[in-house]
Tab-separated table of C-alpha atoms in Angstrom:
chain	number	residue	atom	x	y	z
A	244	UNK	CA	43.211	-73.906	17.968
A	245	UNK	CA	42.154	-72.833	21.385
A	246	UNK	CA	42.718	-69.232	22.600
A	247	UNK	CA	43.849	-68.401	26.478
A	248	UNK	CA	43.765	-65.074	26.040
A	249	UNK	CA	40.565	-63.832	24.281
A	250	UNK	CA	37.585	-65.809	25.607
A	251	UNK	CA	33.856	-64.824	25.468
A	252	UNK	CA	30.894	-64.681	27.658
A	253	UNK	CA	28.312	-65.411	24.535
A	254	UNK	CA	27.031	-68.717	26.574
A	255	UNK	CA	26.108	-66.313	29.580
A	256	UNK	CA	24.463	-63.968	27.536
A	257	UNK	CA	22.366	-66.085	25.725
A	258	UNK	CA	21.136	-67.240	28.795
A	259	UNK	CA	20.616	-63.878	30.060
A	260	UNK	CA	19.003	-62.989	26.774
A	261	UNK	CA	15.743	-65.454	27.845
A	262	UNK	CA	18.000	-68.456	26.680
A	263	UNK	CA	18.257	-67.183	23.448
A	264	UNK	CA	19.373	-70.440	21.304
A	265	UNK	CA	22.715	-70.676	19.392
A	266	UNK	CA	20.401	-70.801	16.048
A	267	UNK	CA	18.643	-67.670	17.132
A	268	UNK	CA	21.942	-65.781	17.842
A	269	UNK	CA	23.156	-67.019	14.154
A	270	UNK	CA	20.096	-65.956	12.447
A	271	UNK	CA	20.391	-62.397	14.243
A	272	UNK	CA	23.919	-61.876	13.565
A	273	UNK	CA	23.726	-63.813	9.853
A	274	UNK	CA	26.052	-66.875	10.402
A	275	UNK	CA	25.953	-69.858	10.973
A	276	UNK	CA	25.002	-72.319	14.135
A	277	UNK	CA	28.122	-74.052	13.642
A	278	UNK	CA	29.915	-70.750	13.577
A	279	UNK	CA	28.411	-69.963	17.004
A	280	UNK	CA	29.518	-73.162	18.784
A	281	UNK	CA	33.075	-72.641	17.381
A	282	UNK	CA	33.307	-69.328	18.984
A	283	UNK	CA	31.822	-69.660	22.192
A	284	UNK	CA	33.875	-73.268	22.340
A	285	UNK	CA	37.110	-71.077	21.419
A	286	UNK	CA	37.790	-72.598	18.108
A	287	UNK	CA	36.880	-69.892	15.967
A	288	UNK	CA	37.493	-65.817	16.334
A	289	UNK	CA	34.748	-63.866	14.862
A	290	UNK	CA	36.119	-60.913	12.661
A	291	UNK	CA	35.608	-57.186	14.615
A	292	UNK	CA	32.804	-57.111	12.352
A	293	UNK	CA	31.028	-60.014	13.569
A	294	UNK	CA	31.979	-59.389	17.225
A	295	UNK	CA	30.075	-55.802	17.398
A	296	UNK	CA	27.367	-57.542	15.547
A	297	UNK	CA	27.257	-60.047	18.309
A	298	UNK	CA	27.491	-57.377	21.272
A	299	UNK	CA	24.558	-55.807	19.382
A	300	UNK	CA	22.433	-58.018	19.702
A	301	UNK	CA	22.916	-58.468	23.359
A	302	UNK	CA	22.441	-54.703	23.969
A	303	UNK	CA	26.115	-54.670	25.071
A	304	UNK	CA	29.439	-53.149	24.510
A	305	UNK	CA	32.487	-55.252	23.102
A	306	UNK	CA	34.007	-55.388	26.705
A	307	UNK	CA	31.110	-57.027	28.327
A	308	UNK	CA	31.078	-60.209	25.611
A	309	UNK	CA	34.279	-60.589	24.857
A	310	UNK	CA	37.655	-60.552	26.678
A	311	UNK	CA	41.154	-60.418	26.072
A	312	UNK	CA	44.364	-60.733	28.393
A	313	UNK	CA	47.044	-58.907	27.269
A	314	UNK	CA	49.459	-60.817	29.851
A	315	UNK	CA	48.719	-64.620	28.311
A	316	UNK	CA	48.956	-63.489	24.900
A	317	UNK	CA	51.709	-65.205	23.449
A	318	UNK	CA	52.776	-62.570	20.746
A	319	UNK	CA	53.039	-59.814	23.367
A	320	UNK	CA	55.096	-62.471	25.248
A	321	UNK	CA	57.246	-62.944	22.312
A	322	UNK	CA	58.021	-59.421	21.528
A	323	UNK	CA	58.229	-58.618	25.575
A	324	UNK	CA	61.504	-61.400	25.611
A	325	UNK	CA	62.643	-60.389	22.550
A	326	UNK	CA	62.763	-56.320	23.920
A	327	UNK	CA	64.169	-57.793	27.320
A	328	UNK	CA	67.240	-59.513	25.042
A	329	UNK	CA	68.289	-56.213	23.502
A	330	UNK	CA	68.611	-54.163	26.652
A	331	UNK	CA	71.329	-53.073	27.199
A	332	UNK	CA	73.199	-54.601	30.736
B	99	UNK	CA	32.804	-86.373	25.011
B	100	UNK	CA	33.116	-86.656	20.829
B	101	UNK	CA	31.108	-83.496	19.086
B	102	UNK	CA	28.856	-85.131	16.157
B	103	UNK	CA	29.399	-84.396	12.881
B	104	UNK	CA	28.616	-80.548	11.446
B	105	UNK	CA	26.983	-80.287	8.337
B	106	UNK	CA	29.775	-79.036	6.717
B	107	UNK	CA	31.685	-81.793	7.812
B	108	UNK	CA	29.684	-84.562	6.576
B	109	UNK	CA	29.486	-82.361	3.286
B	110	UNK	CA	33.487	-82.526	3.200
B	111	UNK	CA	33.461	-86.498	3.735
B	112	UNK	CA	30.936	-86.774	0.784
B	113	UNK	CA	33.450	-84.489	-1.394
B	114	UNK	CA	36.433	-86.937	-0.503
B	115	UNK	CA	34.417	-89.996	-1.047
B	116	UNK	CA	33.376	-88.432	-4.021
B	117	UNK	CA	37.016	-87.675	-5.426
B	118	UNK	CA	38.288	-91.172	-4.635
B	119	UNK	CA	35.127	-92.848	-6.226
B	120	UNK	CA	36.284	-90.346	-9.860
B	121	UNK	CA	39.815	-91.395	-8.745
B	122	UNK	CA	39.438	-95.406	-8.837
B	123	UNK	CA	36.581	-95.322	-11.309
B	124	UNK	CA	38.497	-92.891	-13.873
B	125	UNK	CA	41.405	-94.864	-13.553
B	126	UNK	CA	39.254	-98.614	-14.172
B	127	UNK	CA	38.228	-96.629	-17.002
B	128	UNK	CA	40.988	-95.406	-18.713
B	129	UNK	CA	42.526	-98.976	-18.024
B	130	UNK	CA	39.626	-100.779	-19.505
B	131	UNK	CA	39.472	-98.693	-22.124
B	132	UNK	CA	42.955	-98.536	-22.911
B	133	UNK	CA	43.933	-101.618	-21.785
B	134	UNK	CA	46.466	-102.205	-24.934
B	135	UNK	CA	47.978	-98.428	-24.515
B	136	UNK	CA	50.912	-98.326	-27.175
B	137	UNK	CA	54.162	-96.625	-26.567
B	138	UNK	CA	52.748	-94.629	-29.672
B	139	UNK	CA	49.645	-93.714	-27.689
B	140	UNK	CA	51.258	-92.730	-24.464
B	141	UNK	CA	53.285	-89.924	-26.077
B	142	UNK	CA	50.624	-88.612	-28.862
B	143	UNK	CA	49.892	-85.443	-26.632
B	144	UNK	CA	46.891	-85.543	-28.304
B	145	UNK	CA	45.585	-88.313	-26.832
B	146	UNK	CA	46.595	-87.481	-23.108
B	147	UNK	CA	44.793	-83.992	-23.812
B	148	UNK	CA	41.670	-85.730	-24.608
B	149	UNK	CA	42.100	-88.194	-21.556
B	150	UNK	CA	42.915	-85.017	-19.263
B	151	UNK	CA	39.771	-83.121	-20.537
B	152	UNK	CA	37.040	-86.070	-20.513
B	153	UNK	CA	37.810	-86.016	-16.452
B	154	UNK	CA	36.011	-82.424	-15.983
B	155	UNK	CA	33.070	-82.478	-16.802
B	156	UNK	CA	32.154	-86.060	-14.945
B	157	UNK	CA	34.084	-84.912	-12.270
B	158	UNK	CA	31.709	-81.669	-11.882
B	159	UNK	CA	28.776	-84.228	-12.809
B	160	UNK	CA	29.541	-86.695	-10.189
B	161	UNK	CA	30.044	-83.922	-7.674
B	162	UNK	CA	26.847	-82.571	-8.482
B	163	UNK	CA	25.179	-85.885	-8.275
B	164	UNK	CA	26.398	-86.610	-5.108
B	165	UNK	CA	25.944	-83.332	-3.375
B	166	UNK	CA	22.109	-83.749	-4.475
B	167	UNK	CA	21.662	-86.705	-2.998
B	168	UNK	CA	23.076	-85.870	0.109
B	169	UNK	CA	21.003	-82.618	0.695
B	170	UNK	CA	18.059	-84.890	0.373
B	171	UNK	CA	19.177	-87.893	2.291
B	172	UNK	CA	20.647	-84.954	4.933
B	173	UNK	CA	16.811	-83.540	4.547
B	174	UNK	CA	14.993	-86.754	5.391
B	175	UNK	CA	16.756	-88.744	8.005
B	176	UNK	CA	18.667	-85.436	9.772
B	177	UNK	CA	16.644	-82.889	11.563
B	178	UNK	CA	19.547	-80.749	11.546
B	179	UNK	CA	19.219	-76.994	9.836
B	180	UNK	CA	21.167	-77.047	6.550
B	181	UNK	CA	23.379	-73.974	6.357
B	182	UNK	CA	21.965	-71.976	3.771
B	183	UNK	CA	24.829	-69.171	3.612
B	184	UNK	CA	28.245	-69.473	3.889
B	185	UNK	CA	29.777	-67.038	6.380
B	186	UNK	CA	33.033	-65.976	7.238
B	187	UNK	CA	34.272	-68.853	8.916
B	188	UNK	CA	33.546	-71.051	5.698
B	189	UNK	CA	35.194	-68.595	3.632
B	190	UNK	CA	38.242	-68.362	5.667
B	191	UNK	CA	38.493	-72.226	5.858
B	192	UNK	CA	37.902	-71.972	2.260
B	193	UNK	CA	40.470	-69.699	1.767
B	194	UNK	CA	43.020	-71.578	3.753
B	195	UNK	CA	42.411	-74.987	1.913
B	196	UNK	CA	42.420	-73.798	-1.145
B	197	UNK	CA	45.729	-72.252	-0.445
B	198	UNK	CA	47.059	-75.724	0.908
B	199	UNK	CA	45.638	-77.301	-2.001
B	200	UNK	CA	47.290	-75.097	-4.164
B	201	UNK	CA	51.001	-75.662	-3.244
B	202	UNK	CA	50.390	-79.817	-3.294
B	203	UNK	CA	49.081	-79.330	-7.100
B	204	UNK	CA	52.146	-76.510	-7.926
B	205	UNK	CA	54.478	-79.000	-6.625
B	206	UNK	CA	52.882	-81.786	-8.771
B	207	UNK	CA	53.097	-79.055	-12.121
B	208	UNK	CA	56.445	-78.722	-11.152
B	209	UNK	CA	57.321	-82.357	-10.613
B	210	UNK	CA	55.370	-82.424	-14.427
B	211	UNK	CA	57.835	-80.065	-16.342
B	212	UNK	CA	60.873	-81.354	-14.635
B	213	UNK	CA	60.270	-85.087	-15.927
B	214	UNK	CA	60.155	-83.065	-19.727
B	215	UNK	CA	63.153	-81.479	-18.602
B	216	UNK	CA	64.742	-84.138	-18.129
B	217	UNK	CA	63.919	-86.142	-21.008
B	218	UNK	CA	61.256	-88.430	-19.836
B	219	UNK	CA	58.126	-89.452	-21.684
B	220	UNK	CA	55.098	-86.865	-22.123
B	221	UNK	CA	52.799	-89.839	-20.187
B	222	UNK	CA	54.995	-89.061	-17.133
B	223	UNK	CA	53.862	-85.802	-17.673
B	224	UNK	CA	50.558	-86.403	-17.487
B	225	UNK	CA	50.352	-88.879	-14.401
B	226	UNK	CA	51.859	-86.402	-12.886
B	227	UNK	CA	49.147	-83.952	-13.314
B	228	UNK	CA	46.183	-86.344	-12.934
B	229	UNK	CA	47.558	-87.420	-9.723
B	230	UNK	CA	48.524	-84.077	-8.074
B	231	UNK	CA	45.219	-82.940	-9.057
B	232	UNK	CA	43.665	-85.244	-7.495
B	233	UNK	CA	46.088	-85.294	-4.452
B	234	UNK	CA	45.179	-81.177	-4.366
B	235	UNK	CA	40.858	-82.322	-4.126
B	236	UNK	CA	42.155	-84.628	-1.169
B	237	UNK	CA	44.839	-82.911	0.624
B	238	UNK	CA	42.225	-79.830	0.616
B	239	UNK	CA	39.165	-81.634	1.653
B	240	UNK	CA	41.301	-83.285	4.313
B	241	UNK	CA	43.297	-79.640	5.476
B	242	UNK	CA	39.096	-78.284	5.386
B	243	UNK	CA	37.808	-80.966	7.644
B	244	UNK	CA	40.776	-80.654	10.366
B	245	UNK	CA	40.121	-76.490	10.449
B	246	UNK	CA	36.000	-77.629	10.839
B	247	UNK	CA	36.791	-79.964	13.756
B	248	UNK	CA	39.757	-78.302	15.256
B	249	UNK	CA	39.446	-74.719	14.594
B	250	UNK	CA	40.837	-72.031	12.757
């Protein structure tokens, strides 16, 4: 299940972070490697937990790692048409 | 390009090979054994109890077995890290197996008191246990694998 609308910049901060290795990050943050390739591949959203833990480590705020667009995300689409229908003419 | 196997993915095909191997070797055995099974036999609920309960512990057995062996085959030919926690990924994959695994072996225990609702034999009772149980091991290692490789 691949997101559009959150995505991450963990694979740029890693290499910022002196190419910090996907096993380093997961022993830092206490999960696995596999866990790490999931989310920066898309395939996995950390919990909020995990995500400030993440940020942490980078020295960073939630903002700068991760990213989410509020346009592309299709349950704010959903309940945007479904506002639209009941309107009245 | 095709991503090679995770750990916990080869772990899951080991599981399912594991639960088939139990599933044609349990059934060999209870045919072997039982080869002249009397209509007497199939309905003494006694019996079936006995047959249901032997499968257990050499289920957990064989699972243990097997899960040894791979760590240490995993350990010598593998330079790959074995996971030694399980995080919250696993657990939500967990989770969402176990749920799918769930409603397969509900349906079977339903499927189990309808056929003595409707009159049939107590063995139909039982087959249909043994095999949604077994259905529920492979239907969940199956549902864990796809939410491994595809994402959850």
């Amino acid at each position: 299940m691949k997101s559009e609308f959150i995505s991450n910049k963990i694979r740029t901060q890693r290499f910022f972070a002196g190419e910090m290795t996907q096993q380093e990050l997961a022993d830092k943050t206490g999960v696995t490697r596999q866990t790490i390739v999931a989310i920066e591949n898309g395939k996995y959203f950390p919990t909020l937990e995990l995500s400030f833990r993440i940020a942490y480590v980078f020295g960073k705020t939630l903002e700068e790692v991760f990213a989410y667009k509020a346009d592309e995300d299709p349950v704010l689409i959903k309940l945007k048409k479904s506002k639209d229908k009941t309107k009245p003419i | 390009m095709k991503e090679p196997l995770t750990f916990q993915e080869k772990q899951i095909l080991v599981s399912l090979f594991n639960t088939l191997i139990i599933l044609v070797a349990y059934s060999y055995y209870l045919h072997s054994k039982y080869a002249a099974f009397t209509d007497q036999m199939l309905n003494d609920l006694q019996f079936l109890g006995k047959a249901f309960l032997m499968l257990i512990p050499i289920t957990i057995v064989v699972q243990v077995v097997f899960l040894i062996i791979f760590h240490i085959v995993v350990r010598i030919i593998s330079s790959e890290k074995i996971p030694e926690i399980t995080d919250e990924r696993d657990k939500l994959i967990e989770l969402k197996s176990i749920r799918i695994s769930h409603w397969v072996f509900i349906s079977g225990f339903f499927m189990a008191m309808g056929s003595q609702a409707l009159g049939m034999k107590p063995f139909v009772m039982f087959l249909a246990l043994i095999i949604s149980g077994f259905l529920a091991g492979i239907v969940s290692d199956i549902a864990k694998f796809i939410y491994y490789r595809k994402g959850v």
